[in-house]
Amino acid sequence: MNTFNRMFFASGLVAFGLGMSSTSGCGGGDYCSTVFNKAVECASPEEKALVEGLKDLVMKDCREKKDRDPEEEKADLECAKKSACDEYKKCQQELSDKKQAIRIKKEVEGALKTGEKMEDALSSCKYSDIKDEEVKKLCADLFKKSIDAAIKELEGIRDSGGDGLSKCFDLQATAEKVSPEEKTKADALCKEVEAGKRAKEALDEAKKNLDGGTNEVPFQCSMAVEDLEKLTSDWAKNKLQEVAKGCYVDLGKKILPAQVDKMLICEYQVEQVYKAVKKYNLKDAEARRLDHQGRRQVRRLQVSGFRPPKHA
């Protein structure tokens, strides 16, 4: 950022600073002096003290610019000709908006065409006060392209059980700029991403117990199914069945034979398996066998006065 831009941004002369800093060349002392003097004239007393103290440095920076844009210089000078400061500031703001629209339009068109520098273009669209309708339309197209790409990526993260927190934050911020409907869809996907992460943790722990001979249902299993039960998508329903099978059927084949015949009360681990097989309507042959074992044990315990929980 050049000295001229730093000075005016810091001093609060945003309208003039944007107009002047984007001017590529100065065309000699007359241009630089005219535009600078008008900015000083219309500045507040506090701003004038800062601006005037940097005059020599600002003039040097302005006059040594190699490139030049005659059209922008002409527009800056037209604003400087305004006699009233209110008119001058309004002119500078309109000029600044126009320059911003041209810059963002070029940036977004490039991103849409090449797919490069997408983050820079998205940042400009999200955080700039855009007034130009054509640029707004381009930004909407960019948001849609970004959302489509983010959804595809997050679906992969969801299915693999990865961590998508930061990418979800970006997706939700972008979707909010498009419509309430897009925001709702983004929120739903991000809930699935979080549930997918919990599901992977549960299945990993269940397999670890299975391979290691630990006859216990990991606490991650109940957390995972609790998250998945709150969701209504087909993905969530399928993942719930997968987690229930991995946590309760596959582990249950080890837990029930190891504990059922010798237990005098309904052990917690056995109860978890029995209840899960019934609750999630697990239908495969192993699940049916576990259900029969559970029922048989319940009948055996009932003889001795045990009554299973009503929700079992």
CSV table of C-alpha atoms in Angstrom, one decimal:
chain,number,residue,atom,x,y,z
A,1,MET,CA,0.0,0.0,0.0
A,2,ASN,CA,1.6,3.3,-1.0
A,3,THR,CA,2.1,6.3,1.3
A,4,PHE,CA,-0.8,8.2,-0.2
A,5,ASN,CA,-3.3,5.3,0.4
A,6,ARG,CA,-2.0,4.7,4.0
A,7,MET,CA,-2.3,8.4,4.9
A,8,PHE,CA,-5.9,8.9,3.8
A,9,PHE,CA,-7.2,5.5,5.0
A,10,ALA,CA,-5.7,6.1,8.4
A,11,SER,CA,-7.0,9.6,8.6
A,12,GLY,CA,-10.6,8.6,7.7
A,13,LEU,CA,-10.7,10.3,4.3
A,14,VAL,CA,-11.9,7.1,2.8
A,15,ALA,CA,-13.7,8.6,-0.2
A,16,PHE,CA,-10.8,10.6,-1.3
A,17,GLY,CA,-8.2,7.9,-0.4
A,18,LEU,CA,-9.9,5.3,-2.6
A,19,GLY,CA,-10.2,7.7,-5.5
A,20,MET,CA,-6.7,9.0,-5.3
A,21,SER,CA,-4.9,5.7,-4.5
A,22,SER,CA,-6.4,4.1,-7.5
A,23,THR,CA,-5.1,6.8,-9.7
A,24,SER,CA,-2.1,5.4,-11.5
A,25,GLY,CA,-0.4,8.6,-12.6
A,26,CYS,CA,-0.3,12.2,-11.6
A,27,GLY,CA,0.4,14.0,-14.8
A,28,GLY,CA,2.6,16.6,-13.1
A,29,GLY,CA,2.4,18.9,-10.1
A,30,ASP,CA,-0.9,20.5,-11.1
A,31,TYR,CA,-2.9,17.3,-10.9
A,32,CYS,CA,-1.4,16.2,-7.6
A,33,SER,CA,-1.6,19.6,-6.0
A,34,THR,CA,-5.2,20.2,-7.1
A,35,VAL,CA,-6.5,16.9,-5.8
A,36,PHE,CA,-4.5,17.0,-2.7
A,37,ASN,CA,-5.5,20.6,-1.8
A,38,LYS,CA,-9.2,19.9,-2.3
A,39,ALA,CA,-8.9,16.9,0.1
A,40,VAL,CA,-7.2,19.1,2.7
A,41,GLU,CA,-9.9,21.8,2.2
A,42,CYS,CA,-12.7,19.4,2.9
A,43,ALA,CA,-11.0,17.5,5.7
A,44,SER,CA,-11.9,17.9,9.4
A,45,PRO,CA,-9.5,19.9,11.6
A,46,GLU,CA,-8.0,16.7,13.1
A,47,GLU,CA,-7.5,15.2,9.6
A,48,LYS,CA,-5.9,18.4,8.2
A,49,ALA,CA,-3.2,18.3,10.8
A,50,LEU,CA,-2.3,14.7,9.7
A,51,VAL,CA,-2.6,15.3,6.0
A,52,GLU,CA,-0.6,18.6,5.9
A,53,GLY,CA,2.2,17.0,7.9
A,54,LEU,CA,2.7,14.4,5.2
A,55,LYS,CA,2.3,16.7,2.2
A,56,ASP,CA,5.8,16.5,0.9
A,57,LEU,CA,5.9,12.7,1.1
A,58,VAL,CA,2.5,12.4,-0.6
A,59,MET,CA,3.4,14.8,-3.4
A,60,LYS,CA,6.6,12.8,-4.1
A,61,ASP,CA,4.8,9.5,-4.2
A,62,CYS,CA,2.2,11.0,-6.5
A,63,ARG,CA,4.6,12.6,-8.9
A,64,GLU,CA,6.9,9.5,-9.2
A,65,LYS,CA,4.2,7.1,-10.4
A,66,LYS,CA,5.1,5.6,-13.7
A,67,ASP,CA,1.7,4.4,-14.9
A,68,ARG,CA,-1.2,6.7,-15.6
A,69,ASP,CA,-4.9,6.4,-16.3
A,70,PRO,CA,-6.1,9.6,-18.0
A,71,GLU,CA,-9.7,8.8,-17.5
A,72,GLU,CA,-9.3,8.4,-13.7
A,73,GLU,CA,-7.3,11.5,-13.5
A,74,LYS,CA,-10.0,13.4,-15.3
A,75,ALA,CA,-12.7,12.1,-13.0
A,76,ASP,CA,-10.6,13.0,-9.9
A,77,LEU,CA,-10.2,16.5,-11.2
A,78,GLU,CA,-13.9,16.9,-11.9
A,79,CYS,CA,-14.6,16.1,-8.3
A,80,ALA,CA,-11.9,18.6,-7.2
A,81,LYS,CA,-13.7,21.3,-9.1
A,82,LYS,CA,-16.8,21.0,-6.9
A,83,SER,CA,-17.0,24.2,-4.9
A,84,ALA,CA,-19.0,22.8,-1.9
A,85,CYS,CA,-17.3,20.1,0.2
A,86,ASP,CA,-20.6,18.1,0.4
A,87,GLU,CA,-20.7,18.0,-3.4
A,88,TYR,CA,-17.0,17.1,-3.5
A,89,LYS,CA,-17.4,14.2,-1.0
A,90,LYS,CA,-20.5,12.9,-2.8
A,91,CYS,CA,-18.6,13.0,-6.1
A,92,GLN,CA,-15.6,11.1,-4.6
A,93,GLN,CA,-17.9,8.5,-3.1
A,94,GLU,CA,-19.6,7.9,-6.4
A,95,LEU,CA,-16.3,7.7,-8.2
A,96,SER,CA,-15.0,5.3,-5.5
A,97,ASP,CA,-18.1,3.1,-6.0
A,98,LYS,CA,-17.5,3.1,-9.8
A,99,LYS,CA,-13.8,2.2,-9.4
A,100,GLN,CA,-14.7,-0.5,-6.9
A,101,ALA,CA,-17.3,-2.0,-9.3
A,102,ILE,CA,-14.8,-2.1,-12.2
A,103,ARG,CA,-12.2,-3.7,-10.0
A,104,ILE,CA,-14.5,-6.4,-8.5
A,105,LYS,CA,-16.1,-7.1,-11.9
A,106,LYS,CA,-12.7,-7.8,-13.4
A,107,GLU,CA,-11.7,-9.9,-10.4
A,108,VAL,CA,-14.9,-12.0,-10.4
A,109,GLU,CA,-15.0,-12.5,-14.2
A,110,GLY,CA,-11.5,-13.8,-14.0
A,111,ALA,CA,-12.4,-16.2,-11.2
A,112,LEU,CA,-15.5,-17.5,-12.9
A,113,LYS,CA,-13.6,-18.0,-16.2
A,114,THR,CA,-10.4,-19.6,-14.9
A,115,GLY,CA,-11.3,-20.9,-11.4
A,116,GLU,CA,-8.2,-19.1,-10.1
A,117,LYS,CA,-8.1,-16.7,-7.2
A,118,MET,CA,-11.6,-17.7,-6.1
A,119,GLU,CA,-11.0,-16.9,-2.5
A,120,ASP,CA,-9.9,-13.3,-3.3
A,121,ALA,CA,-12.9,-12.8,-5.5
A,122,LEU,CA,-15.3,-14.3,-2.9
A,123,SER,CA,-13.8,-12.1,-0.2
A,124,SER,CA,-14.4,-9.0,-2.4
A,125,CYS,CA,-18.0,-10.1,-3.0
A,126,LYS,CA,-18.7,-10.9,0.7
A,127,TYR,CA,-17.2,-7.9,2.3
A,128,SER,CA,-17.6,-5.0,-0.2
A,129,ASP,CA,-20.6,-2.6,-0.2
A,130,ILE,CA,-21.5,-3.3,-3.8
A,131,LYS,CA,-24.0,-1.1,-5.4
A,132,ASP,CA,-23.6,-2.0,-9.1
A,133,GLU,CA,-26.3,-4.4,-10.2
A,134,GLU,CA,-24.2,-6.1,-12.8
A,135,VAL,CA,-21.5,-6.8,-10.2
A,136,LYS,CA,-24.1,-8.1,-7.8
A,137,LYS,CA,-25.2,-10.6,-10.4
A,138,LEU,CA,-21.6,-11.7,-11.1
A,139,CYS,CA,-21.1,-12.2,-7.4
A,140,ALA,CA,-24.3,-14.3,-7.1
A,141,ASP,CA,-22.9,-16.5,-9.9
A,142,LEU,CA,-19.6,-16.8,-8.0
A,143,PHE,CA,-21.4,-17.7,-4.8
A,144,LYS,CA,-23.4,-20.4,-6.6
A,145,LYS,CA,-20.2,-21.9,-8.1
A,146,SER,CA,-18.5,-21.7,-4.7
A,147,ILE,CA,-21.4,-23.4,-3.0
A,148,ASP,CA,-21.6,-26.2,-5.5
A,149,ALA,CA,-17.9,-26.9,-5.1
A,150,ALA,CA,-18.1,-26.7,-1.3
A,151,ILE,CA,-21.1,-29.1,-1.1
A,152,LYS,CA,-19.3,-31.7,-3.2
A,153,GLU,CA,-16.2,-31.4,-1.0
A,154,LEU,CA,-18.1,-31.5,2.3
A,155,GLU,CA,-20.1,-34.5,1.2
A,156,GLY,CA,-16.8,-36.3,0.8
A,157,ILE,CA,-15.6,-35.2,4.2
A,158,ARG,CA,-19.0,-36.2,5.7
A,159,ASP,CA,-18.8,-39.7,4.2
A,160,SER,CA,-15.2,-40.2,5.3
A,161,GLY,CA,-15.9,-38.9,8.8
A,162,GLY,CA,-13.4,-36.0,8.5
A,163,ASP,CA,-13.3,-32.7,10.2
A,164,GLY,CA,-15.2,-30.1,8.1
A,165,LEU,CA,-15.6,-27.3,10.7
A,166,SER,CA,-13.7,-24.5,8.9
A,167,LYS,CA,-15.1,-25.4,5.5
A,168,CYS,CA,-18.7,-25.5,6.9
A,169,PHE,CA,-18.1,-22.0,8.3
A,170,ASP,CA,-17.1,-20.7,4.9
A,171,LEU,CA,-20.1,-22.5,3.2
A,172,GLN,CA,-22.6,-21.1,5.6
A,173,ALA,CA,-21.2,-17.6,5.3
A,174,THR,CA,-21.5,-17.8,1.5
A,175,ALA,CA,-24.9,-19.5,1.5
A,176,GLU,CA,-26.2,-16.7,3.7
A,177,LYS,CA,-25.3,-14.2,1.0
A,178,VAL,CA,-27.4,-16.1,-1.5
A,179,SER,CA,-30.8,-16.9,0.1
A,180,PRO,CA,-32.4,-18.3,3.3
A,181,GLU,CA,-33.0,-21.5,1.4
A,182,GLU,CA,-29.3,-22.0,0.6
A,183,LYS,CA,-28.4,-21.2,4.2
A,184,THR,CA,-30.9,-23.9,5.4
A,185,LYS,CA,-29.3,-26.5,3.0
A,186,ALA,CA,-25.8,-25.6,4.1
A,187,ASP,CA,-26.8,-25.9,7.8
A,188,ALA,CA,-28.3,-29.3,7.2
A,189,LEU,CA,-25.2,-30.6,5.4
A,190,CYS,CA,-22.9,-29.3,8.1
A,191,LYS,CA,-25.0,-31.1,10.8
A,192,GLU,CA,-24.4,-34.3,8.7
A,193,VAL,CA,-20.7,-33.5,8.5
A,194,GLU,CA,-20.5,-33.3,12.3
A,195,ALA,CA,-22.6,-36.5,12.7
A,196,GLY,CA,-20.3,-38.2,10.2
A,197,LYS,CA,-17.3,-37.4,12.3
A,198,ARG,CA,-19.0,-38.8,15.4
A,199,ALA,CA,-20.0,-41.9,13.5
A,200,LYS,CA,-16.5,-42.6,12.4
A,201,GLU,CA,-15.2,-42.2,16.0
A,202,ALA,CA,-17.8,-44.6,17.2
A,203,LEU,CA,-17.1,-47.2,14.5
A,204,ASP,CA,-13.4,-46.9,15.0
A,205,GLU,CA,-13.7,-47.5,18.8
A,206,ALA,CA,-16.1,-50.4,18.3
A,207,LYS,CA,-13.7,-52.1,15.9
A,208,LYS,CA,-10.8,-51.4,18.4
A,209,ASN,CA,-12.8,-53.2,21.1
A,210,LEU,CA,-13.8,-56.0,18.8
A,211,ASP,CA,-10.2,-56.6,17.7
A,212,GLY,CA,-8.8,-56.2,21.2
A,213,GLY,CA,-11.4,-58.5,22.8
A,214,THR,CA,-12.9,-55.8,25.0
A,215,ASN,CA,-16.5,-56.8,25.6
A,216,GLU,CA,-17.9,-53.2,26.0
A,217,VAL,CA,-19.9,-50.8,23.8
A,218,PRO,CA,-17.8,-47.6,23.5
A,219,PHE,CA,-19.5,-44.4,24.8
A,220,GLN,CA,-18.9,-42.9,21.4
A,221,CYS,CA,-21.6,-45.2,20.0
A,222,SER,CA,-24.4,-43.6,22.0
A,223,MET,CA,-23.2,-40.1,21.1
A,224,ALA,CA,-23.1,-41.0,17.4
A,225,VAL,CA,-26.6,-42.5,17.3
A,226,GLU,CA,-28.0,-39.6,19.3
A,227,ASP,CA,-26.7,-37.2,16.7
A,228,LEU,CA,-27.9,-39.3,13.8
A,229,GLU,CA,-31.3,-39.8,15.2
A,230,LYS,CA,-31.9,-36.0,15.1
A,231,LEU,CA,-31.4,-36.0,11.3
A,232,THR,CA,-34.0,-37.0,8.8
A,233,SER,CA,-32.0,-37.4,5.6
A,234,ASP,CA,-31.5,-40.7,3.8
A,235,TRP,CA,-27.8,-40.4,4.4
A,236,ALA,CA,-28.4,-40.1,8.2
A,237,LYS,CA,-30.8,-43.1,8.2
A,238,ASN,CA,-28.3,-45.3,6.4
A,239,LYS,CA,-25.4,-44.1,8.6
A,240,LEU,CA,-27.4,-44.8,11.7
A,241,GLN,CA,-27.9,-48.4,10.6
A,242,GLU,CA,-24.2,-48.7,9.9
A,243,VAL,CA,-23.3,-47.4,13.3
A,244,ALA,CA,-25.9,-49.5,15.1
A,245,LYS,CA,-24.6,-52.7,13.4
A,246,GLY,CA,-21.0,-51.9,14.1
A,247,CYS,CA,-21.5,-50.9,17.7
A,248,TYR,CA,-24.3,-53.4,18.7
A,249,VAL,CA,-24.4,-56.3,16.3
A,250,ASP,CA,-20.7,-56.9,15.6
A,251,LEU,CA,-19.7,-56.2,19.2
A,252,GLY,CA,-22.8,-57.9,20.5
A,253,LYS,CA,-21.7,-61.2,19.0
A,254,LYS,CA,-18.8,-61.0,21.4
A,255,ILE,CA,-20.5,-59.4,24.4
A,256,LEU,CA,-23.6,-61.7,24.7
A,257,PRO,CA,-21.9,-65.1,24.6
A,258,ALA,CA,-19.3,-63.8,27.1
A,259,GLN,CA,-21.7,-62.5,29.6
A,260,VAL,CA,-25.3,-63.8,29.2
A,261,ASP,CA,-24.9,-67.3,30.5
A,262,LYS,CA,-23.1,-66.3,33.7
A,263,MET,CA,-24.9,-63.0,34.7
A,264,LEU,CA,-27.3,-62.9,37.6
A,265,ILE,CA,-28.7,-59.5,36.7
A,266,CYS,CA,-29.1,-57.8,33.3
A,267,GLU,CA,-25.6,-56.4,32.7
A,268,TYR,CA,-25.3,-52.9,31.3
A,269,GLN,CA,-23.4,-54.0,28.2
A,270,VAL,CA,-25.9,-56.8,27.5
A,271,GLU,CA,-28.8,-54.4,28.0
A,272,GLN,CA,-27.3,-51.9,25.5
A,273,VAL,CA,-27.0,-54.6,22.8
A,274,TYR,CA,-30.4,-56.0,23.4
A,275,LYS,CA,-32.2,-52.6,23.4
A,276,ALA,CA,-30.3,-51.4,20.3
A,277,VAL,CA,-31.1,-54.5,18.2
A,278,LYS,CA,-34.8,-53.9,19.0
A,279,LYS,CA,-34.8,-50.1,18.7
A,280,TYR,CA,-33.1,-49.9,15.3
A,281,ASN,CA,-34.9,-53.0,14.0
A,282,LEU,CA,-31.7,-54.6,12.9
A,283,LYS,CA,-32.8,-57.5,10.6
A,284,ASP,CA,-29.7,-59.5,9.6
A,285,ALA,CA,-29.2,-63.1,10.8
A,286,GLU,CA,-26.7,-62.0,13.5
A,287,ALA,CA,-29.1,-59.4,14.8
A,288,ARG,CA,-31.9,-61.9,15.0
A,289,ARG,CA,-29.7,-64.3,16.9
A,290,LEU,CA,-28.8,-61.6,19.3
A,291,ASP,CA,-32.4,-60.7,19.8
A,292,HIS,CA,-33.3,-64.3,20.6
A,293,GLN,CA,-30.4,-64.5,23.0
A,294,GLY,CA,-31.6,-61.3,24.7
A,295,ARG,CA,-35.2,-62.5,24.9
A,296,ARG,CA,-34.1,-65.8,26.3
A,297,GLN,CA,-32.0,-64.1,29.0
A,298,VAL,CA,-34.8,-61.8,29.9
A,299,ARG,CA,-37.2,-64.7,30.3
A,300,ARG,CA,-34.6,-66.4,32.5
A,301,LEU,CA,-34.1,-63.4,34.6
A,302,GLN,CA,-37.9,-62.8,34.9
A,303,VAL,CA,-38.2,-66.1,36.7
A,304,SER,CA,-35.9,-64.8,39.4
A,305,GLY,CA,-37.9,-61.5,39.7
A,306,PHE,CA,-36.0,-59.3,37.3
A,307,ARG,CA,-38.1,-56.9,35.1
A,308,PRO,CA,-36.5,-55.2,32.1
A,309,PRO,CA,-36.9,-51.4,31.7
A,310,LYS,CA,-40.2,-50.5,29.9
A,311,HIS,CA,-38.3,-48.9,27.0
A,312,ALA,CA,-36.2,-52.0,26.4
